[in-house]
Structure formats: structure tokens, C-alpha cells
mmCIF file of C-alpha atoms and ligand atoms in Angstrom:
data_model
loop_
_atom_site.group_PDB
_atom_site.id
_atom_site.type_symbol
_atom_site.label_atom_id
_atom_site.label_comp_id
_atom_site.label_asym_id
_atom_site.label_seq_id
_atom_site.Cartn_x
_atom_site.Cartn_y
_atom_site.Cartn_z
ATOM 1 C CA MET A 1 15.169 -11.621 -19.803
ATOM 2 C CA SER A 2 16.601 -11.343 -23.289
ATOM 3 C CA ASN A 3 16.526 -15.028 -24.303
ATOM 4 C CA GLY A 4 13.084 -14.824 -25.888
ATOM 5 C CA LYS A 5 11.485 -16.112 -22.675
ATOM 6 C CA ASN A 6 9.138 -14.491 -20.218
ATOM 7 C CA ARG A 7 8.893 -15.471 -16.568
ATOM 8 C CA VAL A 8 5.372 -15.277 -15.128
ATOM 9 C CA TRP A 9 4.159 -15.972 -11.573
ATOM 10 C CA ARG A 10 0.885 -17.886 -11.895
ATOM 11 C CA LEU A 11 -1.595 -18.635 -9.124
ATOM 12 C CA ALA A 12 -1.624 -22.418 -8.706
ATOM 13 C CA LYS A 13 -4.038 -22.581 -5.762
ATOM 14 C CA ARG A 14 -5.577 -20.344 -3.150
ATOM 15 C CA PRO A 15 -3.255 -19.997 -0.134
ATOM 16 C CA GLU A 16 -4.314 -20.959 3.358
ATOM 17 C CA GLY A 17 -2.444 -18.695 5.726
ATOM 18 C CA THR A 18 0.831 -17.284 4.460
ATOM 19 C CA ALA A 19 1.257 -17.649 0.688
ATOM 20 C CA SER A 20 4.037 -20.054 -0.281
ATOM 21 C CA ASP A 21 5.568 -21.455 -3.460
ATOM 22 C CA ASN A 22 2.974 -24.228 -3.316
ATOM 23 C CA ASP A 23 0.428 -21.536 -4.141
ATOM 24 C CA LEU A 24 2.247 -19.560 -6.822
ATOM 25 C CA HIS A 25 4.619 -20.932 -9.449
ATOM 26 C CA LEU A 26 7.162 -19.032 -11.500
ATOM 27 C CA ALA A 27 6.769 -20.380 -15.050
ATOM 28 C CA GLU A 28 9.084 -19.736 -18.008
ATOM 29 C CA GLU A 29 6.990 -19.036 -21.068
ATOM 30 C CA ALA A 30 7.380 -17.809 -24.641
ATOM 31 C CA MET A 31 7.746 -14.061 -25.124
ATOM 32 C CA PRO A 32 4.348 -12.620 -26.071
ATOM 33 C CA GLU A 33 4.016 -10.648 -29.320
ATOM 34 C CA PRO A 34 1.798 -7.563 -29.339
ATOM 35 C CA GLY A 35 -1.099 -7.691 -31.792
ATOM 36 C CA GLU A 36 -2.882 -4.735 -33.366
ATOM 37 C CA GLY A 37 -3.826 -2.203 -30.657
ATOM 38 C CA GLU A 38 -1.455 -3.766 -28.118
ATOM 39 C CA ALA A 39 1.926 -2.977 -26.577
ATOM 40 C CA LEU A 40 4.583 -5.130 -24.943
ATOM 41 C CA ILE A 41 5.636 -3.825 -21.520
ATOM 42 C CA ARG A 42 8.821 -4.820 -19.681
ATOM 43 C CA THR A 43 8.389 -4.621 -15.906
ATOM 44 C CA VAL A 44 10.907 -2.383 -14.168
ATOM 45 C CA TYR A 45 9.434 -2.362 -10.649
ATOM 46 C CA LEU A 46 6.781 -4.602 -9.142
ATOM 47 C CA SER A 47 5.020 -3.103 -6.135
ATOM 48 C CA LEU A 48 4.317 -5.556 -3.337
ATOM 49 C CA ASP A 49 1.172 -4.651 -1.474
ATOM 50 C CA PRO A 50 -0.770 -6.220 1.399
ATOM 51 C CA THR A 51 -3.751 -6.476 -0.941
ATOM 52 C CA ASN A 52 -1.874 -8.978 -3.132
ATOM 53 C CA ARG A 53 -2.763 -11.606 -0.529
ATOM 54 C CA ILE A 54 -6.438 -10.597 -0.755
ATOM 55 C CA TRP A 55 -6.380 -10.936 -4.559
ATOM 56 C CA MET A 56 -5.015 -14.495 -4.191
ATOM 57 C CA SER A 57 -8.041 -15.457 -2.096
ATOM 58 C CA ASP A 58 -11.661 -15.795 -3.165
ATOM 59 C CA MET A 59 -13.026 -13.816 -0.226
ATOM 60 C CA ASP A 60 -15.640 -11.150 -0.949
ATOM 61 C CA GLN A 61 -13.485 -8.239 -2.139
ATOM 62 C CA TYR A 62 -13.398 -4.990 -4.098
ATOM 63 C CA MET A 63 -11.957 -6.492 -7.324
ATOM 64 C CA GLU A 64 -12.198 -9.828 -9.069
ATOM 65 C CA PRO A 65 -9.931 -12.331 -7.334
ATOM 66 C CA VAL A 66 -7.051 -13.615 -9.482
ATOM 67 C CA LYS A 67 -8.260 -16.808 -11.164
ATOM 68 C CA ILE A 68 -6.416 -20.066 -10.611
ATOM 69 C CA GLY A 69 -3.878 -20.447 -13.426
ATOM 70 C CA ASP A 70 -3.814 -16.727 -14.233
ATOM 71 C CA PRO A 71 -0.763 -14.480 -13.901
ATOM 72 C CA MET A 72 -0.603 -12.905 -10.450
ATOM 73 C CA ARG A 73 -1.879 -9.331 -10.562
ATOM 74 C CA GLY A 74 0.385 -6.524 -9.321
ATOM 75 C CA ILE A 75 0.950 -2.792 -9.566
ATOM 76 C CA ILE A 76 3.916 -2.207 -11.848
ATOM 77 C CA ALA A 77 6.134 0.456 -13.298
ATOM 78 C CA GLY A 78 7.304 -0.600 -16.733
ATOM 79 C CA GLN A 79 8.764 0.458 -20.037
ATOM 80 C CA VAL A 80 7.191 0.058 -23.459
ATOM 81 C CA VAL A 81 9.268 -2.360 -25.566
ATOM 82 C CA LYS A 82 7.070 -2.585 -28.684
ATOM 83 C CA SER A 83 3.893 -0.734 -29.465
ATOM 84 C CA ASN A 84 1.083 -1.233 -31.945
ATOM 85 C CA THR A 85 -1.165 1.272 -30.211
ATOM 86 C CA PRO A 86 -1.209 5.074 -30.363
ATOM 87 C CA LYS A 87 -1.755 5.087 -26.588
ATOM 88 C CA MET A 88 1.939 4.468 -25.844
ATOM 89 C CA LYS A 89 5.267 4.817 -27.627
ATOM 90 C CA GLU A 90 8.352 2.617 -27.464
ATOM 91 C CA GLY A 91 10.655 3.631 -24.612
ATOM 92 C CA GLU A 92 7.959 5.408 -22.591
ATOM 93 C CA LEU A 93 7.497 4.634 -18.893
ATOM 94 C CA VAL A 94 4.112 3.458 -17.670
ATOM 95 C CA MET A 95 2.538 2.752 -14.292
ATOM 96 C CA GLY A 96 -0.579 0.844 -13.261
ATOM 97 C CA VAL A 97 -2.112 -2.594 -12.953
ATOM 98 C CA GLY A 98 -0.008 -5.376 -14.457
ATOM 99 C CA HIS A 99 1.357 -8.812 -13.751
ATOM 100 C CA TRP A 100 4.071 -10.443 -11.671
ATOM 101 C CA ALA A 101 6.041 -11.065 -14.874
ATOM 102 C CA ASP A 102 9.057 -9.887 -16.818
ATOM 103 C CA TYR A 103 6.816 -8.823 -19.705
ATOM 104 C CA MET A 104 3.116 -8.398 -20.367
ATOM 105 C CA LEU A 105 0.833 -7.378 -23.180
ATOM 106 C CA THR A 106 -1.568 -4.504 -22.737
ATOM 107 C CA ASP A 107 -4.194 -2.637 -24.703
ATOM 108 C CA GLY A 108 -3.439 0.324 -22.454
ATOM 109 C CA ARG A 109 -6.300 -0.169 -19.999
ATOM 110 C CA GLY A 110 -5.233 0.247 -16.385
ATOM 111 C CA LEU A 111 -1.850 1.754 -17.288
ATOM 112 C CA SER A 112 -0.846 5.424 -17.539
ATOM 113 C CA VAL A 113 2.110 6.838 -19.434
ATOM 114 C CA ILE A 114 4.216 8.836 -16.957
ATOM 115 C CA GLY A 115 7.069 10.065 -19.147
ATOM 116 C CA LYS A 116 10.328 9.148 -20.782
ATOM 117 C CA PRO A 117 13.448 7.747 -19.089
ATOM 118 C CA GLY A 118 15.345 10.493 -17.288
ATOM 119 C CA GLN A 119 12.269 12.718 -16.974
ATOM 120 C CA VAL A 120 11.040 11.229 -13.695
ATOM 121 C CA PRO A 121 12.749 9.662 -10.646
ATOM 122 C CA LEU A 122 10.948 6.409 -11.295
ATOM 123 C CA ALA A 123 11.521 4.505 -8.041
ATOM 124 C CA GLU A 124 10.437 7.434 -5.861
ATOM 125 C CA LEU A 125 7.500 8.404 -8.039
ATOM 126 C CA PHE A 126 6.299 4.824 -8.319
ATOM 127 C CA GLY A 127 6.972 3.956 -4.674
ATOM 128 C CA VAL A 128 5.310 6.979 -3.127
ATOM 129 C CA CYS A 129 2.812 8.281 -5.659
ATOM 130 C CA SER A 130 1.374 5.241 -7.443
ATOM 131 C CA ALA A 131 -0.809 4.080 -4.545
ATOM 132 C CA VAL A 132 0.674 4.717 -1.134
ATOM 133 C CA GLY A 133 0.704 8.528 -1.145
ATOM 134 C CA PRO A 134 -2.780 8.917 -2.656
ATOM 135 C CA THR A 135 -4.118 6.364 -0.133
ATOM 136 C CA ALA A 136 -2.773 8.408 2.760
ATOM 137 C CA TYR A 137 -3.901 11.664 1.153
ATOM 138 C CA PHE A 138 -7.491 10.690 0.346
ATOM 139 C CA GLY A 139 -8.067 8.645 3.493
ATOM 140 C CA LEU A 140 -6.910 11.380 5.812
ATOM 141 C CA LEU A 141 -7.927 14.555 4.001
ATOM 142 C CA HIS A 142 -11.104 13.550 2.171
ATOM 143 C CA LEU A 143 -12.593 11.151 4.692
ATOM 144 C CA CYS A 144 -11.415 12.539 8.029
ATOM 145 C CA GLU A 145 -11.087 16.275 7.324
ATOM 146 C CA PRO A 146 -8.434 16.908 10.013
ATOM 147 C CA LYS A 147 -8.462 20.212 11.898
ATOM 148 C CA PRO A 148 -5.491 21.878 13.596
ATOM 149 C CA GLY A 149 -4.989 20.653 17.137
ATOM 150 C CA GLU A 150 -6.759 17.313 16.616
ATOM 151 C CA THR A 151 -5.099 14.055 17.613
ATOM 152 C CA VAL A 152 -4.570 11.539 14.797
ATOM 153 C CA VAL A 153 -3.601 7.948 15.586
ATOM 154 C CA VAL A 154 -2.053 5.892 12.790
ATOM 155 C CA THR A 155 -1.523 2.123 12.871
ATOM 156 C CA ALA A 156 1.257 0.402 10.852
ATOM 157 C CA ALA A 157 2.625 3.922 11.225
ATOM 158 C CA ALA A 158 6.149 3.262 9.943
ATOM 159 C CA GLY A 159 4.868 1.560 6.823
ATOM 160 C CA ALA A 160 4.495 3.031 3.384
ATOM 161 C CA VAL A 161 0.978 4.408 3.852
ATOM 162 C CA GLY A 162 1.157 5.069 7.593
ATOM 163 C CA SER A 163 4.314 7.168 7.528
ATOM 164 C CA VAL A 164 2.794 9.467 4.892
ATOM 165 C CA VAL A 165 -0.457 9.791 6.878
ATOM 166 C CA GLY A 166 1.404 11.012 9.955
ATOM 167 C CA GLN A 167 3.365 13.561 7.959
ATOM 168 C CA ILE A 168 0.273 14.964 6.254
ATOM 169 C CA ALA A 169 -1.446 15.134 9.654
ATOM 170 C CA LYS A 170 1.475 17.209 10.947
ATOM 171 C CA MET A 171 1.302 19.516 7.909
ATOM 172 C CA LYS A 172 -2.365 20.125 8.771
ATOM 173 C CA GLY A 173 -1.485 21.141 12.331
ATOM 174 C CA CYS A 174 -2.577 17.916 14.056
ATOM 175 C CA ARG A 175 -0.826 15.814 16.689
ATOM 176 C CA ALA A 176 0.275 12.501 15.204
ATOM 177 C CA VAL A 177 0.651 9.366 17.301
ATOM 178 C CA GLY A 178 1.937 6.271 15.532
ATOM 179 C CA ILE A 179 1.758 2.594 16.468
ATOM 180 C CA ALA A 180 4.468 0.355 14.983
ATOM 181 C CA GLY A 181 6.231 -2.953 15.562
ATOM 182 C CA SER A 182 9.816 -2.090 16.549
ATOM 183 C CA ASP A 183 11.827 0.508 18.449
ATOM 184 C CA GLU A 184 13.700 1.352 15.253
ATOM 185 C CA LYS A 185 10.438 2.050 13.415
ATOM 186 C CA CYS A 186 9.132 4.137 16.341
ATOM 187 C CA GLN A 187 12.349 6.148 16.399
ATOM 188 C CA TRP A 188 12.214 6.720 12.633
ATOM 189 C CA ILE A 189 8.665 8.062 12.614
ATOM 190 C CA LYS A 190 9.462 10.421 15.479
ATOM 191 C CA ASP A 191 12.895 11.621 14.323
ATOM 192 C CA GLU A 192 12.409 11.690 10.551
ATOM 193 C CA CYS A 193 8.658 11.918 9.979
ATOM 194 C CA GLY A 194 7.880 14.285 12.859
ATOM 195 C CA PHE A 195 5.290 12.156 14.711
ATOM 196 C CA ASP A 196 4.725 13.517 18.224
ATOM 197 C CA ALA A 197 4.781 10.076 19.819
ATOM 198 C CA ALA A 198 5.151 6.426 18.874
ATOM 199 C CA ILE A 199 4.075 3.210 20.545
ATOM 200 C CA ASN A 200 5.804 -0.136 20.006
ATOM 201 C CA TYR A 201 2.818 -2.490 20.134
ATOM 202 C CA LYS A 202 5.095 -5.515 20.509
ATOM 203 C CA THR A 203 6.772 -4.350 23.725
ATOM 204 C CA GLU A 204 4.478 -1.722 25.241
ATOM 205 C CA ASP A 205 0.975 -1.680 26.720
ATOM 206 C CA VAL A 206 -0.874 0.005 23.831
ATOM 207 C CA GLY A 207 -3.836 1.141 25.978
ATOM 208 C CA ALA A 208 -1.646 2.682 28.672
ATOM 209 C CA MET A 209 0.527 4.424 26.089
ATOM 210 C CA LEU A 210 -2.520 5.784 24.256
ATOM 211 C CA ASP A 211 -3.743 7.201 27.572
ATOM 212 C CA ARG A 212 -0.375 8.881 27.995
ATOM 213 C CA TYR A 213 -0.005 10.263 24.463
ATOM 214 C CA CYS A 214 -3.660 11.085 23.785
ATOM 215 C CA PRO A 215 -4.791 12.631 27.088
ATOM 216 C CA GLU A 216 -7.685 14.387 25.340
ATOM 217 C CA GLY A 217 -8.773 11.328 23.387
ATOM 218 C CA VAL A 218 -8.480 10.468 19.706
ATOM 219 C CA ASP A 219 -10.150 12.550 16.996
ATOM 220 C CA ILE A 220 -9.020 10.545 13.958
ATOM 221 C CA LEU A 221 -7.925 6.942 13.563
ATOM 222 C CA PHE A 222 -6.242 5.969 10.295
ATOM 223 C CA GLU A 223 -6.616 2.213 10.543
ATOM 224 C CA ASN A 224 -4.289 -0.142 8.704
ATOM 225 C CA VAL A 225 -4.194 -3.143 11.034
ATOM 226 C CA GLY A 226 -7.441 -4.105 12.847
ATOM 227 C CA GLY A 227 -7.710 -6.567 15.731
ATOM 228 C CA SER A 228 -6.709 -5.772 19.294
ATOM 229 C CA ILE A 229 -4.790 -2.600 18.370
ATOM 230 C CA MET A 230 -7.901 -1.112 16.757
ATOM 231 C CA ASP A 231 -9.936 -2.068 19.844
ATOM 232 C CA GLU A 232 -7.561 -0.142 22.110
ATOM 233 C CA VAL A 233 -7.903 2.961 19.944
ATOM 234 C CA LEU A 234 -11.700 2.577 19.658
ATOM 235 C CA ALA A 235 -11.911 2.726 23.451
ATOM 236 C CA ARG A 236 -10.361 6.213 23.355
ATOM 237 C CA MET A 237 -12.212 7.846 20.448
ATOM 238 C CA ASN A 238 -13.879 11.219 21.070
ATOM 239 C CA ASP A 239 -17.456 12.238 20.257
ATOM 240 C CA PHE A 240 -17.893 12.787 16.504
ATOM 241 C CA SER A 241 -14.430 11.403 15.775
ATOM 242 C CA ARG A 242 -13.609 9.792 12.419
ATOM 243 C CA ILE A 243 -12.050 6.519 11.299
ATOM 244 C CA ALA A 244 -10.590 5.957 7.835
ATOM 245 C CA LEU A 245 -10.668 2.179 7.492
ATOM 246 C CA CYS A 246 -7.801 1.710 5.068
ATOM 247 C CA GLY A 247 -6.625 -1.825 5.793
ATOM 248 C CA LEU A 248 -6.816 -4.786 8.161
ATOM 249 C CA ILE A 249 -3.438 -6.385 7.605
ATOM 250 C CA SER A 250 -3.566 -8.418 10.823
ATOM 251 C CA GLN A 251 -6.355 -10.466 9.212
ATOM 252 C CA TYR A 252 -5.204 -11.084 5.631
ATOM 253 C CA ASN A 253 -3.468 -14.405 6.430
ATOM 254 C CA ALA A 254 -6.142 -15.576 8.888
ATOM 255 C CA THR A 255 -7.205 -19.205 8.553
ATOM 256 C CA GLU A 256 -10.135 -18.938 10.999
ATOM 257 C CA PRO A 257 -12.961 -16.365 11.136
ATOM 258 C CA VAL A 258 -11.657 -13.308 12.997
ATOM 259 C CA PRO A 259 -13.616 -11.818 15.908
ATOM 260 C CA GLY A 260 -15.244 -8.441 15.340
ATOM 261 C CA PRO A 261 -14.050 -5.388 17.263
ATOM 262 C CA TYR A 262 -14.994 -5.828 20.943
ATOM 263 C CA ASN A 263 -15.357 -2.068 21.250
ATOM 264 C CA PHE A 264 -17.785 -1.739 18.316
ATOM 265 C CA LYS A 265 -20.299 -0.077 20.679
ATOM 266 C CA GLN A 266 -18.003 2.971 20.824
ATOM 267 C CA ILE A 267 -19.161 3.868 17.320
ATOM 268 C CA LEU A 268 -22.643 4.380 18.740
ATOM 269 C CA MET A 269 -21.681 5.867 22.078
ATOM 270 C CA HIS A 270 -19.352 8.432 20.523
ATOM 271 C CA ARG A 271 -21.128 8.889 17.163
ATOM 272 C CA ILE A 272 -17.976 7.945 15.281
ATOM 273 C CA LYS A 273 -17.958 8.195 11.487
ATOM 274 C CA VAL A 274 -16.296 5.096 10.031
ATOM 275 C CA GLN A 275 -15.623 4.782 6.339
ATOM 276 C CA GLY A 276 -13.806 2.063 4.461
ATOM 277 C CA PHE A 277 -12.259 3.150 1.180
ATOM 278 C CA ILE A 278 -10.184 2.018 -1.768
ATOM 279 C CA THR A 279 -7.842 4.576 -3.280
ATOM 280 C CA SER A 280 -9.250 4.106 -6.759
ATOM 281 C CA ASP A 281 -12.590 5.469 -5.439
ATOM 282 C CA PHE A 282 -10.901 8.860 -5.740
ATOM 283 C CA ALA A 283 -9.547 8.425 -9.270
ATOM 284 C CA LYS A 284 -10.904 11.765 -10.457
ATOM 285 C CA ASP A 285 -8.920 13.575 -7.741
ATOM 286 C CA TYR A 286 -5.626 11.809 -8.540
ATOM 287 C CA PRO A 287 -4.027 14.734 -10.419
ATOM 288 C CA LYS A 288 -4.490 17.098 -7.455
ATOM 289 C CA ALA A 289 -3.138 14.547 -4.991
ATOM 290 C CA MET A 290 -0.167 13.720 -7.239
ATOM 291 C CA ALA A 291 0.641 17.406 -7.677
ATOM 292 C CA GLU A 292 0.664 18.034 -3.921
ATOM 293 C CA LEU A 293 2.524 14.854 -3.055
ATOM 294 C CA THR A 294 5.256 15.451 -5.643
ATOM 295 C CA GLN A 295 5.572 19.052 -4.491
ATOM 296 C CA TRP A 296 6.017 17.931 -0.851
ATOM 297 C CA MET A 297 8.571 15.350 -1.972
ATOM 298 C CA GLY A 298 10.459 17.939 -4.014
ATOM 299 C CA GLU A 299 10.507 20.322 -1.047
ATOM 300 C CA GLY A 300 11.806 17.572 1.234
ATOM 301 C CA LYS A 301 8.667 17.807 3.407
ATOM 302 C CA LEU A 302 7.676 14.202 2.832
ATOM 303 C CA LYS A 303 10.150 11.612 4.135
ATOM 304 C CA PHE A 304 9.901 8.055 2.869
ATOM 305 C CA ARG A 305 11.857 4.820 2.752
ATOM 306 C CA LEU A 306 11.932 2.486 -0.223
ATOM 307 C CA ASP A 307 12.620 -1.199 0.468
ATOM 308 C CA ILE A 308 13.677 -2.558 -2.931
ATOM 309 C CA ASP A 309 14.506 -6.244 -3.374
ATOM 310 C CA LYS A 310 16.041 -7.427 -6.619
ATOM 311 C CA GLY A 311 14.732 -10.128 -8.932
ATOM 312 C CA LEU A 312 11.253 -11.225 -10.010
ATOM 313 C CA GLU A 313 12.059 -14.674 -8.588
ATOM 314 C CA ASN A 314 12.086 -13.124 -5.086
ATOM 315 C CA ALA A 315 8.618 -11.557 -5.325
ATOM 316 C CA LEU A 316 6.848 -14.068 -3.101
ATOM 317 C CA THR A 317 9.514 -14.121 -0.380
ATOM 318 C CA SER A 318 9.564 -10.371 -0.516
ATOM 319 C CA LEU A 319 5.757 -10.093 -0.254
ATOM 320 C CA ASN A 320 5.771 -11.976 3.031
ATOM 321 C CA LYS A 321 7.955 -9.278 4.624
ATOM 322 C CA LEU A 322 4.776 -7.187 4.810
ATOM 323 C CA TYR A 323 3.152 -9.662 7.171
ATOM 324 C CA ASP A 324 6.086 -10.180 9.547
ATOM 325 C CA GLY A 325 6.943 -6.485 9.581
ATOM 326 C CA SER A 326 10.465 -6.918 8.196
ATOM 327 C CA ASN A 327 9.894 -4.415 5.372
ATOM 328 C CA GLN A 328 11.392 -0.988 5.972
ATOM 329 C CA GLY A 329 9.079 1.300 4.027
ATOM 330 C CA LYS A 330 7.532 0.904 0.602
ATOM 331 C CA LEU A 331 8.233 -2.632 -0.568
ATOM 332 C CA MET A 332 8.921 -3.415 -4.209
ATOM 333 C CA VAL A 333 11.010 -5.646 -6.432
ATOM 334 C CA GLU A 334 13.316 -4.354 -9.131
ATOM 335 C CA VAL A 335 12.669 -6.640 -12.073
ATOM 336 C CA SER A 336 14.776 -4.901 -14.737
ATOM 337 C CA GLU A 337 16.526 -1.623 -15.398
ATOM 338 C CA VAL A 338 15.154 1.293 -17.385
ATOM 339 C CA ALA A 339 16.674 1.362 -20.875
ATOM 340 C CA ALA A 340 17.872 4.698 -22.221
ATOM 341 C CA ALA A 341 15.345 6.409 -24.492
HETATM 342 P P1 NDP B 1 3.334 -1.323 5.046
HETATM 343 O O1 NDP B 1 4.525 -0.722 4.419
HETATM 344 O O2 NDP B 1 2.647 -0.598 6.146
HETATM 345 O O3 NDP B 1 3.721 -2.793 5.517
HETATM 346 C C1 NDP B 1 2.825 -3.534 6.261
HETATM 347 C C2 NDP B 1 3.112 -3.346 7.776
HETATM 348 O O4 NDP B 1 2.002 -3.795 8.507
HETATM 349 C C3 NDP B 1 4.270 -4.206 8.257
HETATM 350 O O5 NDP B 1 5.529 -3.615 8.031
HETATM 351 C C4 NDP B 1 3.954 -4.329 9.741
HETATM 352 O O6 NDP B 1 4.541 -3.229 10.422
HETATM 353 C C5 NDP B 1 2.434 -4.166 9.810
HETATM 354 N N1 NDP B 1 1.801 -5.433 10.187
HETATM 355 C C6 NDP B 1 1.800 -6.592 9.490
HETATM 356 N N2 NDP B 1 1.118 -7.543 10.169
HETATM 357 C C7 NDP B 1 0.692 -6.941 11.308
HETATM 358 C C8 NDP B 1 -0.072 -7.395 12.437
HETATM 359 N N3 NDP B 1 -0.524 -8.661 12.519
HETATM 360 N N4 NDP B 1 -0.326 -6.513 13.432
HETATM 361 C C9 NDP B 1 0.135 -5.245 13.372
HETATM 362 N N5 NDP B 1 0.852 -4.753 12.338
HETATM 363 C C10 NDP B 1 1.123 -5.598 11.337
HETATM 364 O O7 NDP B 1 2.252 -1.654 3.935
HETATM 365 P P2 NDP B 1 1.350 -0.621 3.133
HETATM 366 O O8 NDP B 1 1.669 0.745 3.567
HETATM 367 O O9 NDP B 1 1.410 -0.956 1.698
HETATM 368 O O10 NDP B 1 -0.144 -0.988 3.621
HETATM 369 C C11 NDP B 1 -0.586 -0.591 4.915
HETATM 370 C C12 NDP B 1 -2.079 -0.854 5.008
HETATM 371 O O11 NDP B 1 -2.757 -0.036 4.056
HETATM 372 C C13 NDP B 1 -2.495 -2.295 4.722
HETATM 373 O O12 NDP B 1 -3.527 -2.665 5.605
HETATM 374 C C14 NDP B 1 -3.035 -2.227 3.313
HETATM 375 O O13 NDP B 1 -3.963 -3.240 3.030
HETATM 376 C C15 NDP B 1 -3.646 -0.845 3.311
HETATM 377 N N6 NDP B 1 -3.813 -0.237 1.988
HETATM 378 C C16 NDP B 1 -5.062 0.125 1.612
HETATM 379 C C17 NDP B 1 -5.293 0.741 0.422
HETATM 380 C C18 NDP B 1 -6.680 1.172 0.078
HETATM 381 O O14 NDP B 1 -6.915 1.626 -1.055
HETATM 382 N N7 NDP B 1 -7.630 1.045 1.008
HETATM 383 C C19 NDP B 1 -4.192 1.002 -0.535
HETATM 384 C C20 NDP B 1 -2.889 0.630 -0.031
HETATM 385 C C21 NDP B 1 -2.717 0.013 1.194
HETATM 386 P P3 NDP B 1 4.976 -3.342 11.982
HETATM 387 O O15 NDP B 1 6.434 -3.702 11.988
HETATM 388 O O16 NDP B 1 4.689 -1.984 12.487
HETATM 389 O O17 NDP B 1 4.147 -4.422 12.598
#
């Protein structure tokens, strides 16, 4: 926006079920001016993440919920427009926690400078390395410690996080079995990402297919979904197997209390280690993860798909693609273009 206005999505009320434009409003507001110690950031990409729906709610969660009336929180890649802080210079690209808005003010907290225009392939770096890649990396490698020959099952396997998990599992010499919601997604993770097998949970009997593709049981479950799919995998976990509990997307829009896993007893019977995690728990290890992920990307070892919608005004419609499975890879909105340095 260059007319002196700033569009901001504000949370009007807490959604029940799928978030709609009754819950979030796109307001046109005056352009903010950075004070001393502040910078004005123009959003280039807004990442749309399943957790956005959690932040809209007031459920017990790992961060403060977004307050009613506040700008919607989102992970952004942006460019510094004006700066009154030594932390960032005009024209630099930044990444981190921001707002669903054309522009925002920052004192630098929660944002990292990642370079100048032309120095980094911004969409790829932002899409794969800002959250998704490190989530896959830490959840699989730090929590589950995969060993060659082990069987790793990944749910939401064709998604942004899941597809990276399967590929890292393969690099570590494991068998990777993915569960996804369409034949096209199953084909993609097998043909492009190198998964050994894929199960379409919408058309196939997940339990029977797990028996076929995991004849020696499951050593690692990277869980993104929850519900009945997780129960089927739980029933096939080996002794001393591990679960990285990364997400429970099947529950984020629930309007009623969701039942617990029916196969919870398996954790006892098979001495399964289960750990929930949030990527930021591993902040101190980010540089190592980023270095390896960018190296794998550069070498063409890490395949990924970016699903980029255009226009801040489409953020909410776009977000809901995550919950009906119509996103094809890492979902984000292009809000503006990078200006030359
Ligand atoms: P994805 O790109 O995987 O998109 C979400 C996918 O989830 C959809 O495409 C859909 O794929 C699947 N899905 C949605 N609803 C259901 C359902 N009811 N049952 C089964 N599958 C469903 O998103 P992300 O990669 O960004 O996120 C994946 C998971 O990782 C989420 O649970 C998210 O919360 C979690 N996450 C956790 C982080 C952490 O720090 N712990 C950080 C980032 C993400 P399909 O077509 O296969 O159904």
C-alpha cells in the first residue's frame, strides 16, 4: 500500500469451528511512524500456519493468545522501510514474528535480519527454513534419534513439515511411510520425496495399510494430526519406540471436547517415549539446523513445494486451506514485493 494507509487483520472475536470473516476483520488504518528505537517493516510474505487457529482461541497454549481487538499474529518475512534502531537498516530483509498487516512497527524483538535483497532466495528460505524445516529437523533428530533401518511413520506427510520429516528420515537410513489425504499427495511424497510407501487415509484402510508397509512395526511416529490416524499407528508401535508430538491439526477447529487416544495404553505396554515440542524450544540450535537445511536445499536433496497465494486480503481464506487439505506444500501469502536495495 502506498497511499499512506496500512491494512491490518484484527481479531474481532474468538472463532467457534473454522475461522471466518466474522472473527477477523481487515481494517484500513493510518500508516504507523517509527519512534526512537523502532523500525517500520513492510510485509513481503505472511506464513500461514495451523497454529494461527490456536492463537485465535483462548485455549491453554504455549504462547499468549491474540487478544480481542489486536492485530492477528503471524510469522512474516519483511523488508525494513524506515529505521530508527541500530538493530536493522533500511532495505534489509527480516524474518520472525509479526502481524497480518501490510506494515508493522518493531523494536527488533522477535525478528532477525537475514540479509539484503538479492542475497537470499527469500520465498524458499522463508518457506522452508523459518519454521517448517527446523520443526522437522528438531522433532525427528533431537527427540526421536532415528537409527538406520528403523521405520518412521509421518502423518500429514505431504505437508510442509511432514514432507521434510520423511526426507530427513531417508537421509538417516530409515524407512519412511507417509499418511496423506489424496492420491496426488501420496504419489508426490513417493516419487519426489523418496518415501518408501504412502497411505491415502481418505480412501484406504489405514490399519491394514500400516500392517502391509510396516511389517516389523513402527519405531518412530512423527505426529501432526492426532485422532483416529494416531490411534492406528499407536496400535503398531514397537517396544521403546518414540513419538514426536508435533501437532494435532485434526482438533484445532473442534467445537466439542475431543476424545483421548483409545490406544493410550500402548505407551505403557510398549514403553513408548512421547514428547510434545515447540520449535522455539530449540532456539539455541537454530544455526546448526539452518546450515544443514540450506545445504540440503542447495544440493537438491530436500524437495519442497511452496503454495503462495497473493494478497493480504486473502489471508483468512488461504489459512483455511490447511484444514481442508487443499494446500499443496508450505502455505503463505505474498503481501508485497521486495524492493531493490
Ligand atoms: P501442512 O502443510 O501439513 O498442512 C496441513 C495439512 O494437514 C493439510 O494439508 C492436510 O493434509 C492435513 N490435515 C488437515 N486437517 C486434517 C485432518 N482432520 N485429518 C488429517 N489430516 C489433516 O501444515 P504444516 O506443515 O505447517 O503443519 C503440520 C503440523 O505441524 C500441524 O499439526 C502443525 O500444528 C504442526 N506444527 C508444529 C510446530 C511445532 O513447533 N510443534 C511448528 C509447525 C507446525 P492432507 O491432505 O494430507 O489431509
